CSV table of C-alpha atoms in Angstrom, one decimal:
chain,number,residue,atom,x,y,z
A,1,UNK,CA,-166.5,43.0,101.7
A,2,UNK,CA,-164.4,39.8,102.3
A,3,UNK,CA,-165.0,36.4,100.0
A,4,UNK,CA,-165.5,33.2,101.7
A,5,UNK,CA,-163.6,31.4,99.4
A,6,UNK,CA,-163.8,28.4,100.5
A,7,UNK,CA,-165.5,26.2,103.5
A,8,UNK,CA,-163.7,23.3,104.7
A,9,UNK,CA,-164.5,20.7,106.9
A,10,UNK,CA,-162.3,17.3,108.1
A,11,UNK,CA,-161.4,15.3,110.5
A,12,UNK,CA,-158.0,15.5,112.4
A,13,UNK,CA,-156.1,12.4,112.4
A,14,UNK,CA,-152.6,13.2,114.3
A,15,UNK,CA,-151.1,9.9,112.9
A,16,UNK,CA,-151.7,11.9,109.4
A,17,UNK,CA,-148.3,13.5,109.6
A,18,UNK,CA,-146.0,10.3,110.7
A,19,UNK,CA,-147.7,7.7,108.2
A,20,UNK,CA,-147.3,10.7,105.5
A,21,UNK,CA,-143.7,11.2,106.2
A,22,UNK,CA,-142.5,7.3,107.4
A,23,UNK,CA,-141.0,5.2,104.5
A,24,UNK,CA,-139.4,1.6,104.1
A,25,UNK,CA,-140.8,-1.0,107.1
A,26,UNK,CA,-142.2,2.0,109.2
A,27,UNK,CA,-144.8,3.0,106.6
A,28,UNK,CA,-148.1,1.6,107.1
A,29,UNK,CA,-150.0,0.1,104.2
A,30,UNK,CA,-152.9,2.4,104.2
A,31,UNK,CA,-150.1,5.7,103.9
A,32,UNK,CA,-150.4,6.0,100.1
A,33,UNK,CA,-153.8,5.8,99.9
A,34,UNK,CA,-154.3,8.4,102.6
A,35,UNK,CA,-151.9,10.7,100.8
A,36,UNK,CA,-153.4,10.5,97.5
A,37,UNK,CA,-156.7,11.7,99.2
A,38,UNK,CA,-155.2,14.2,100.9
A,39,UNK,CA,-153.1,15.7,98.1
A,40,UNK,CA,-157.1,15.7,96.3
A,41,UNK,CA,-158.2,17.4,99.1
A,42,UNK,CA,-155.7,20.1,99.7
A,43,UNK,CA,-155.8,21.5,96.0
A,44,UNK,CA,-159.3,22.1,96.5
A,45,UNK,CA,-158.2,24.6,99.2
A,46,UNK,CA,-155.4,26.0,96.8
A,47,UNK,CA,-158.2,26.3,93.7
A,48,UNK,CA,-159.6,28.8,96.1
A,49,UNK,CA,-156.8,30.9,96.2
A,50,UNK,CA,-157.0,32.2,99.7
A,51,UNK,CA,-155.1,34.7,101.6
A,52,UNK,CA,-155.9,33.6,105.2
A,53,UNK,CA,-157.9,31.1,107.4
A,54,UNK,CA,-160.3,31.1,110.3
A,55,UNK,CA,-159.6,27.4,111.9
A,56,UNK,CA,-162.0,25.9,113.8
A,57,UNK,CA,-161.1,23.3,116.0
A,58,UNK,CA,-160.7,22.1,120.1
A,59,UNK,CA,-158.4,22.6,122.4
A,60,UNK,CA,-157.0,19.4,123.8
A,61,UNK,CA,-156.6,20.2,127.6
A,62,UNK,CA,-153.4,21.8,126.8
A,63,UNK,CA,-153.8,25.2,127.2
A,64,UNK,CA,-157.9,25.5,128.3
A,65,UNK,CA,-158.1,23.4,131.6
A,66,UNK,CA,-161.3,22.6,133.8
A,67,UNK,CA,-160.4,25.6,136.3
A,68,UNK,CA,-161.0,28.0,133.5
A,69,UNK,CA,-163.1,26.6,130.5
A,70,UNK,CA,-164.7,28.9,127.8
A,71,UNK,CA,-167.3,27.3,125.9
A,72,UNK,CA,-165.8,28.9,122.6
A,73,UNK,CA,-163.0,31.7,122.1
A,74,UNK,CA,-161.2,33.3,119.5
A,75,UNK,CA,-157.5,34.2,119.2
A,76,UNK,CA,-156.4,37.5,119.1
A,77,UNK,CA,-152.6,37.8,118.4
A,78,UNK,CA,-150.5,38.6,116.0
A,79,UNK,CA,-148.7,34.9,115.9
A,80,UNK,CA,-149.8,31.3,117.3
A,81,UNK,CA,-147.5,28.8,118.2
A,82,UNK,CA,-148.3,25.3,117.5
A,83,UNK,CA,-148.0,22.1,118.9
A,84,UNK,CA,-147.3,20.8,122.3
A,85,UNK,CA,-144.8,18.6,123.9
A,86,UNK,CA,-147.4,15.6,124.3
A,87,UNK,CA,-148.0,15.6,120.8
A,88,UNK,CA,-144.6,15.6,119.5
A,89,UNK,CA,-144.2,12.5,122.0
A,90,UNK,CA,-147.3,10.4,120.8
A,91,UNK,CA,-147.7,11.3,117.3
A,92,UNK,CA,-144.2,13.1,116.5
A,93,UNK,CA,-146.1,16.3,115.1
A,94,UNK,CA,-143.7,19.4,114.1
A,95,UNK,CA,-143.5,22.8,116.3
A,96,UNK,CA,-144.8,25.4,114.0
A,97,UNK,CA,-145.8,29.4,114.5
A,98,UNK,CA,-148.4,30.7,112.1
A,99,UNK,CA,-149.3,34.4,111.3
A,100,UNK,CA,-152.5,35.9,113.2
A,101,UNK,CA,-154.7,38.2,111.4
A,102,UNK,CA,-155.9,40.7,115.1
A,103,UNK,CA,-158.4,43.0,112.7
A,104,UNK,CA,-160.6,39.4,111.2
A,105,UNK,CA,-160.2,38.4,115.1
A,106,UNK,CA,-161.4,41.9,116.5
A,107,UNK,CA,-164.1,42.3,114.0
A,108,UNK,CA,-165.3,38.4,114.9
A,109,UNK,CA,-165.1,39.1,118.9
A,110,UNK,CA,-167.1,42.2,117.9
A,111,UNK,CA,-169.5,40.7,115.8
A,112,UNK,CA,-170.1,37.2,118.0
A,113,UNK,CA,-170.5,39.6,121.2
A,114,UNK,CA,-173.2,41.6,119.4
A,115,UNK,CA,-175.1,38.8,118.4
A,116,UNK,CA,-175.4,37.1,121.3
A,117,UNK,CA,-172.4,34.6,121.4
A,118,UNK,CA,-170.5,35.6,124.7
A,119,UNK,CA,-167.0,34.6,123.4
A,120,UNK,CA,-163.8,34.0,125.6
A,121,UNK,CA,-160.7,35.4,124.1
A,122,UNK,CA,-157.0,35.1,123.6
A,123,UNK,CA,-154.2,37.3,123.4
A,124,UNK,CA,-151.7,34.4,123.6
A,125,UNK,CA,-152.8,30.7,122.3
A,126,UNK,CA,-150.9,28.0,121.6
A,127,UNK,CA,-152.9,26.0,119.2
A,128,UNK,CA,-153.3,22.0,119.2
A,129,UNK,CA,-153.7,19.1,117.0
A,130,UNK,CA,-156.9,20.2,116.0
A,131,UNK,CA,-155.7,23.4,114.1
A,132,UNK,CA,-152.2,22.1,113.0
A,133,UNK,CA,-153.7,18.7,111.2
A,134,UNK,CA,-155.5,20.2,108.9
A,135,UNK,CA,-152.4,23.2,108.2
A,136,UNK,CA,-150.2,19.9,107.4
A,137,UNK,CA,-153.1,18.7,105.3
A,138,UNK,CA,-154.2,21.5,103.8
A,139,UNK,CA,-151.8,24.1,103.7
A,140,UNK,CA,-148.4,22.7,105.0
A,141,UNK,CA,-146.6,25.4,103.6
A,142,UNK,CA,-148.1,27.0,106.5
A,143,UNK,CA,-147.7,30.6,105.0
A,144,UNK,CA,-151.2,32.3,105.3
A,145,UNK,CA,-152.2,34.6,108.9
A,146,UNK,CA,-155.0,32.4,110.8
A,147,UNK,CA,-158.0,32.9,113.0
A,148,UNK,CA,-158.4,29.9,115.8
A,149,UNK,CA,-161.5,29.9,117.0
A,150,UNK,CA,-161.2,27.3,119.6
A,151,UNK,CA,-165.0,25.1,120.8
A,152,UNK,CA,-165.0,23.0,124.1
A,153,UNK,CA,-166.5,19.7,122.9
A,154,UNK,CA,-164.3,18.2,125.4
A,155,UNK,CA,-165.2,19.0,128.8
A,156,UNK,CA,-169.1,18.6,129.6
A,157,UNK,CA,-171.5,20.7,130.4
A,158,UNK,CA,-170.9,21.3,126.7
A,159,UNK,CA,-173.4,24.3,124.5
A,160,UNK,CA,-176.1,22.5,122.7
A,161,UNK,CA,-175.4,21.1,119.1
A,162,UNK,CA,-177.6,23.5,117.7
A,163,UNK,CA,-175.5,26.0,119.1
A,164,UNK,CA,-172.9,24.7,117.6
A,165,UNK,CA,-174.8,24.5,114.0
A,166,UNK,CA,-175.9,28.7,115.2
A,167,UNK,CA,-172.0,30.3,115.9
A,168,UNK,CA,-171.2,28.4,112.1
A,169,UNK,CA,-173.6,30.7,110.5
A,170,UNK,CA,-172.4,34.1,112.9
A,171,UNK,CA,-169.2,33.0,111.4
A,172,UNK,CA,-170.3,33.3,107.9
A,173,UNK,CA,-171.9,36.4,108.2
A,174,UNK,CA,-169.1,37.8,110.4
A,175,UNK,CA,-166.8,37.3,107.6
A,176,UNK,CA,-168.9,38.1,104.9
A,177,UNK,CA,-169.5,41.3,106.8
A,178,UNK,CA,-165.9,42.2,107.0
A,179,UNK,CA,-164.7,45.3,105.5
A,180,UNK,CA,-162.3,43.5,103.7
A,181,UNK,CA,-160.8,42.7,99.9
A,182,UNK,CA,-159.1,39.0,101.1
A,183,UNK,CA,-160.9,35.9,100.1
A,184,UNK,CA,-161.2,34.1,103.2
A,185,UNK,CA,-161.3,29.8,103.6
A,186,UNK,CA,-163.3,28.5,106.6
A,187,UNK,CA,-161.7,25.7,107.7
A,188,UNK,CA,-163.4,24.0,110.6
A,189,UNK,CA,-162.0,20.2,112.0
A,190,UNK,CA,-163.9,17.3,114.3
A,191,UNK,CA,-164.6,13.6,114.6
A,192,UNK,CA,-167.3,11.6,113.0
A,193,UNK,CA,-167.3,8.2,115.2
A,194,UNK,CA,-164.8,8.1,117.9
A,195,UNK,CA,-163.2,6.2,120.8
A,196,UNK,CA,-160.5,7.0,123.2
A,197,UNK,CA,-159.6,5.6,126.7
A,198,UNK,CA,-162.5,3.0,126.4
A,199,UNK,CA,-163.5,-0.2,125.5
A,200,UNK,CA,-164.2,0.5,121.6
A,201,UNK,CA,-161.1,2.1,121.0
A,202,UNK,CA,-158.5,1.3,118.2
A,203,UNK,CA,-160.8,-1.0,116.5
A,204,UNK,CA,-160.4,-2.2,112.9
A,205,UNK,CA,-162.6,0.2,112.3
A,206,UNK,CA,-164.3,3.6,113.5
A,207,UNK,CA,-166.7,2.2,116.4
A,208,UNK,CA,-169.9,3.1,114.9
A,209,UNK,CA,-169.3,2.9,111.1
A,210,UNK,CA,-173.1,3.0,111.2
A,211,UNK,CA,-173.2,6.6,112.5
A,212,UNK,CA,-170.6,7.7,110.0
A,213,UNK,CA,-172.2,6.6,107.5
A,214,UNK,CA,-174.9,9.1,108.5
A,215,UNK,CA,-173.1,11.5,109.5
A,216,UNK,CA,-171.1,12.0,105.7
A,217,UNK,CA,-174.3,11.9,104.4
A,218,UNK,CA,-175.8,15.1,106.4
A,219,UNK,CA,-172.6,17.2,106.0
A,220,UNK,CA,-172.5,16.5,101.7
A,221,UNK,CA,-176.3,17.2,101.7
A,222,UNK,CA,-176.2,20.3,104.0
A,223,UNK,CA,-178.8,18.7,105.7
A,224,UNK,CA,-178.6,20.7,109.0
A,225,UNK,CA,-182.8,19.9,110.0
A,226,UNK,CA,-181.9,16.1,109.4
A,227,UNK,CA,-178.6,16.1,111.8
A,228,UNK,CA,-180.1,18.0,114.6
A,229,UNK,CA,-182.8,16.0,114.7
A,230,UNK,CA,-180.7,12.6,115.3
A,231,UNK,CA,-177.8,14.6,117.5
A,232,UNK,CA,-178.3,15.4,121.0
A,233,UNK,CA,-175.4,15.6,123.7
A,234,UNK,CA,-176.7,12.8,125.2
A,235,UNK,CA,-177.4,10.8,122.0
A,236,UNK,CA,-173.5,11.6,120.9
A,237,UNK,CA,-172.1,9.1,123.4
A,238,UNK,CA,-173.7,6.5,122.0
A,239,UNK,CA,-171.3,6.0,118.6
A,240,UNK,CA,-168.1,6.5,120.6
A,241,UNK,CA,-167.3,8.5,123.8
A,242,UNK,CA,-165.2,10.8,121.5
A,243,UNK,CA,-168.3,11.8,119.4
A,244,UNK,CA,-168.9,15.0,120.6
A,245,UNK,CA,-166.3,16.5,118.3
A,246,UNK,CA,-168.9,16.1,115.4
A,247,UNK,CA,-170.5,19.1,116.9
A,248,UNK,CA,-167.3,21.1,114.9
A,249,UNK,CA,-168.4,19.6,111.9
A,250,UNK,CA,-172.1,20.3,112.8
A,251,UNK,CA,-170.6,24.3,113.4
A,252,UNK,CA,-169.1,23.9,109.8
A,253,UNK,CA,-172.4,23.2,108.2
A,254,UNK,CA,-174.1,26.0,109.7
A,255,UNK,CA,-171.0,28.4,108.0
A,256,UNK,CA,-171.8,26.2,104.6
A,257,UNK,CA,-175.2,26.7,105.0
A,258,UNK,CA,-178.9,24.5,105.1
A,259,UNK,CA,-179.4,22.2,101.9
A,260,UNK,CA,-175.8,23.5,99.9
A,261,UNK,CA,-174.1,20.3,99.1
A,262,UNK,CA,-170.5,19.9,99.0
A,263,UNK,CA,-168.5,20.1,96.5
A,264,UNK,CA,-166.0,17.8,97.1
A,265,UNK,CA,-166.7,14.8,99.3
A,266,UNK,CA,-164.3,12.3,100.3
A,267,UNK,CA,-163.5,9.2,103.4
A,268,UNK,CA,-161.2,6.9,104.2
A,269,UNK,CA,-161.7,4.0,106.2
A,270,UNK,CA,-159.0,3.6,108.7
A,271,UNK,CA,-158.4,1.8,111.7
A,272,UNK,CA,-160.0,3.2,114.7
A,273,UNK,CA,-161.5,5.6,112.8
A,274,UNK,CA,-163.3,7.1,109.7
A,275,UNK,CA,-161.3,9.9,107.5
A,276,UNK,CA,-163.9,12.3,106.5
A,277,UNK,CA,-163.5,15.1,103.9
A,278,UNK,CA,-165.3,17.8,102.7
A,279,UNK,CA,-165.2,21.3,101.0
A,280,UNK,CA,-167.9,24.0,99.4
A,281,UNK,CA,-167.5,26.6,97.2
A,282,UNK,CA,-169.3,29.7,98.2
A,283,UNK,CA,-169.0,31.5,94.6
A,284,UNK,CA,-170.1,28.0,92.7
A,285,UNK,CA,-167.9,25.4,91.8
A,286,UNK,CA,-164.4,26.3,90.8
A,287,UNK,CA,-162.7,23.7,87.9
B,1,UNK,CA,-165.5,11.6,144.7
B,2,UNK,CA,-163.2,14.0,143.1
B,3,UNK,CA,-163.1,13.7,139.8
B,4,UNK,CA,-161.7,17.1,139.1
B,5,UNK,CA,-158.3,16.2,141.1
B,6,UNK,CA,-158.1,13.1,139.3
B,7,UNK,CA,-158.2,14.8,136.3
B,8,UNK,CA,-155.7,17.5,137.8
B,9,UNK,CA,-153.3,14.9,138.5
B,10,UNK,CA,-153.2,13.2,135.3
B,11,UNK,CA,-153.2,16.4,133.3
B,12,UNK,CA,-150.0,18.0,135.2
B,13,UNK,CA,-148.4,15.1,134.9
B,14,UNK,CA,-149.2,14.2,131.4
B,15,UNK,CA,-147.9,17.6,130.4
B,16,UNK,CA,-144.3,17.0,132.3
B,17,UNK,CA,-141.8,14.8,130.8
B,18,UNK,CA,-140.1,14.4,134.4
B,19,UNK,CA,-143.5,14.0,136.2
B,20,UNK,CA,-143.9,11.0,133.1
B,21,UNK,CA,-141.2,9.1,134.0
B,22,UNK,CA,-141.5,9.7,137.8
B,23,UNK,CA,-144.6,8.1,138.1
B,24,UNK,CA,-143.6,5.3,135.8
B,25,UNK,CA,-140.8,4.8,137.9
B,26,UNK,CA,-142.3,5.2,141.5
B,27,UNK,CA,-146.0,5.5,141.2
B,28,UNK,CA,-146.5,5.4,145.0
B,29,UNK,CA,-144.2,7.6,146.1
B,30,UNK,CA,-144.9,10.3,143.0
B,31,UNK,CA,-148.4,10.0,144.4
B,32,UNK,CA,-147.7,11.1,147.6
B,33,UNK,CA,-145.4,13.5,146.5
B,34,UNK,CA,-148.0,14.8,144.1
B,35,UNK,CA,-150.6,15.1,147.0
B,36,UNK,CA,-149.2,17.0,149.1
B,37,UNK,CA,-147.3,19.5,146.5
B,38,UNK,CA,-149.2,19.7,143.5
B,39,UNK,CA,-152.9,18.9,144.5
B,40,UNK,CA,-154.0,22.7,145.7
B,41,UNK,CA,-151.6,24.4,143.5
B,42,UNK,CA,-153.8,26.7,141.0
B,43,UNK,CA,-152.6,26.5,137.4
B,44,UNK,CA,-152.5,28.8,135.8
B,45,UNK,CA,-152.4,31.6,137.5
B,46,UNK,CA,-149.7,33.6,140.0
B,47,UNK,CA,-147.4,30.9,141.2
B,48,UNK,CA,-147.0,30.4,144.8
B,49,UNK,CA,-150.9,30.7,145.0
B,50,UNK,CA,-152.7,28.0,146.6
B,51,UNK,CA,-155.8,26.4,147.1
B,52,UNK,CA,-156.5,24.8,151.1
B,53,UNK,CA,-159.4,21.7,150.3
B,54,UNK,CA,-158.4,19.8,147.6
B,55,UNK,CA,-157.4,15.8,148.3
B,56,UNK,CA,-158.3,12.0,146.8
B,57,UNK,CA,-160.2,9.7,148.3
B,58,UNK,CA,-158.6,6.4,149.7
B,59,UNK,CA,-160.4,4.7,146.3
B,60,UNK,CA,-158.4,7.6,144.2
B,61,UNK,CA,-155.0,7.7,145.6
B,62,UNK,CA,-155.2,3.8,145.6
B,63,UNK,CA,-156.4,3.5,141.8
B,64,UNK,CA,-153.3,6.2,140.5
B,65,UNK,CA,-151.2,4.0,142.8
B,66,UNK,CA,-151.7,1.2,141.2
B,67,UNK,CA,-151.6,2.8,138.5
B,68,UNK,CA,-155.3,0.8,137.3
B,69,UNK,CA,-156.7,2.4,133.9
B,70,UNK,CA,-160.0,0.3,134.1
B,71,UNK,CA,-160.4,1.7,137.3
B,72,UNK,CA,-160.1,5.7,136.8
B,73,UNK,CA,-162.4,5.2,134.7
B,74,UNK,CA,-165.0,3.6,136.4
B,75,UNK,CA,-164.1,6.3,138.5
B,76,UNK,CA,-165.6,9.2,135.6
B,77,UNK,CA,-161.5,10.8,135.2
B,78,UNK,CA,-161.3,11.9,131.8
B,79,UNK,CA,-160.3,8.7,129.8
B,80,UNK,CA,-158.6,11.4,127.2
B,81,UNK,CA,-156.2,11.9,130.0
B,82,UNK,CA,-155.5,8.6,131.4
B,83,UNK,CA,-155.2,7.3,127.9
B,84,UNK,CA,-152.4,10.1,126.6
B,85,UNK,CA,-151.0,9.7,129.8
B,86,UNK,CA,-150.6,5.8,130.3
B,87,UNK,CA,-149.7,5.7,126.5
B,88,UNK,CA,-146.6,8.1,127.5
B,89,UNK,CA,-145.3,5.6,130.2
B,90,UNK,CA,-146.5,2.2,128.5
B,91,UNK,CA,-146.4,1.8,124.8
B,92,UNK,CA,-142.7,1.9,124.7
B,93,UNK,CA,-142.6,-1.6,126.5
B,94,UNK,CA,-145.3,-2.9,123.4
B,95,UNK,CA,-145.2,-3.2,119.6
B,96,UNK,CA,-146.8,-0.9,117.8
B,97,UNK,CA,-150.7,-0.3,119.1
B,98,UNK,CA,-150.3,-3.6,121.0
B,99,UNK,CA,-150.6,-1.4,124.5
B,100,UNK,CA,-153.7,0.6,123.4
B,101,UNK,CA,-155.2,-2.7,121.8
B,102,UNK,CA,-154.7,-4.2,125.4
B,103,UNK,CA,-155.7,-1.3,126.9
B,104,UNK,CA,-159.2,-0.9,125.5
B,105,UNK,CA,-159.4,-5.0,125.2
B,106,UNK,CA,-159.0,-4.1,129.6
B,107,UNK,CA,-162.6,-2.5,129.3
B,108,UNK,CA,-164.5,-4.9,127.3
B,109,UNK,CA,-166.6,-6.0,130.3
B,110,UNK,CA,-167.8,-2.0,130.4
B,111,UNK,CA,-171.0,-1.5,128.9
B,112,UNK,CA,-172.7,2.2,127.9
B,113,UNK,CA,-173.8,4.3,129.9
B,114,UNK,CA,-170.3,4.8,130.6
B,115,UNK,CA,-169.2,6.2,134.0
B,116,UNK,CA,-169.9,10.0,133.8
B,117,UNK,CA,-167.2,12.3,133.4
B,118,UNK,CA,-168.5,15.9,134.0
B,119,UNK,CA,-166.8,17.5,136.7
């Protein structure tokens, strides 16, 4: 059977890649800082030694629109193009093409159908943003097949938070159940606090520092009960009318499971927003 | 109310550098223009193909006119889109987050509940 090797879960900053890469005048103060962190965080992905990713993350209206919007779907092709023409104008992200693994995204179509998750598919997805941040993060030699397993937390109606915490754990299983000898990394990618397009946005700081606060707790705890019980769809507009995607990083502690503490835990405080960090070792703590 | 052609508009045009710098240019006529070519096309899908009831109100055509970001919002459009969208035509003319500093400093009379946006 397959190995998780390694569950991942982060926030997607887009400016990640231009502050990382900018140098004299155009760097910004907070860059080396942010790399340091994130050079921290990407070797605990390499320490795992994986040999491909399912990525979690959501489709920015680019290629899901509101005439025809799954709730979640998985990609099933043998390569994903990355990046779109709006984000190499606002944040000057890269064009990129990753490797698809079809037989881990056949056996999770399978697997979610037969346990009750009624999945959308894709046999040609361009991937956003949400999926190529944390490759450039993480992995930006960008040489291992993916899984995108796209979530709408985007366009309401939206599934349930607890729904969200439920398709985590199919995901674990799913994998775990996989007739396989690769060591798999789940690598899943939201928002703690966030902003956009209203009055709270671009602040010196995330717009509810108080909710983040919270929220880094219950992912390093594993405390699943504790989130759920604070999150509902309606109580996520309250910290930031972007909020909704911490229900990806709600779906990454259902695949790290109730109560298991992270093993590495890390945030950065940033304008408009909090940096947030975070990866488990299924097979105990690797040094 | 239409808040799904609202969104439509912004997200075609958002997606289209021409469309971008069109409706910087020449918001009224690009809105016209828009309206009666793009408003009951259906993306996505076989071109050519065409829906027959889709159309903004007076309120709608006049707020993407004017080209009014407090207003689309009041309105419930999906303030992902206008933002991404008005950041494509504006921020050039600005230092760096100067326009989305403005932008949200636009709002700051807007109080939660915020408008909703479910279409």
């Amino acid at each position: 059977m397959a190995t998780v090797a390694a569950v991942i879960a982060s926030t997607h900053h887009p400016f990640y890649y231009r502050a990382s890469t900018s140098t004299g005048d155009e760097r910004p103060p907070f860059a080396d800082e942010w790399v340091a962190k994130i050079e921290t965080f990407r070797e605990t992905l390499t320490r795992a030694e994986p040999d491909l990713l399912v990525m979690v993350g959501s489709d920015h209206f680019h290629q899901l629109w509101l005439d025809n919007m799954p709730q979640f779907l998985v990609g099933k092709a043998p390569f994903y193009d990355g990046n779109w023409y709006n984000e190499e104008r606002e944040f000057g992200l890269p064009r990129l093409r990753l490797a698809g693994d079809e037989e881990l995204s056949s056996h999770i179509l399978r697997g979610g159908l037969d346990r009750d998750f009624d999945l959308a598919f894709s046999n040609e997805l361009r991937i956003d943003h949400s999926i190529t941040c944390p490759i450039i993060t993480l992995r930006p030699q960008a040489d291992l097949p993916i899984v995108p397993i796209y979530t709408n937390i985007f366009a309401p109606p939206m599934p349930q938070p607890r729904r969200f915490v439920q398709l985590g754990r199919a995901i674990r299983e799913m994998v775990e159940a996989w007739e396989s000898d690769k060591r798999v990394a789940i690598i899943g990618t939201g928002h703690l606090s966030l902003e956009l397009g209203g009055p709270r946005q671009f602040g010196e700081h995330g717009p509810d520092p108080e909710f983040d606060r919270k929220a880094i707790g219950w992912i390093a705890s594993g405390d699943i009960e504790g989130c759920c019980g604070d999150v509902t769809l309606d109580s996520l507009h309250l910290p930031g009318n972007a909020t909704h995607g911490f229900m990806d990083f709600m779906l990454m502690m259902g695949v790290a499971g109730e109560g298991v503490k992270a093993d590495h835990v890390d945030s950065l405080d940033l304008f408009h927003t909090m940096e947030a960090y975070f990866t488990w070792y299924p097979e105990g703590a690797l040094s | 109310m239409s808040k799904y052609l609202l969104d439509k508009f912004l997200y075609t045009v958002d997606r289209d550098p021409d469309l971008v710098e069109l409706y910087r240019a020449d918001p009224a006529g690009m809105v016209e223009w828009w309206e009666a070519e793009m408003a009951n096309a259906i993306l996505n899908c076989h071109s050519g193909e065409k829906s027959t009831w889709l159309e903004f109100t007076e309120t709608e055509r006049d707020a993407l006119v004017r080209q009014d970001h407090v207003a689309l919002f009041e309105m419930g459009a999906h303030p992902f889109l206008t933002l991404t969208l008005f950041i494509a035509m504006f921020e050039r003319d600005h230092g760096p987050l100067e326009y989305q500093i403005a932008y949200g400093r636009a709002m700051e009379h807007l109080h939660l509940p915020y408008p909703d946006i479910a279409t």
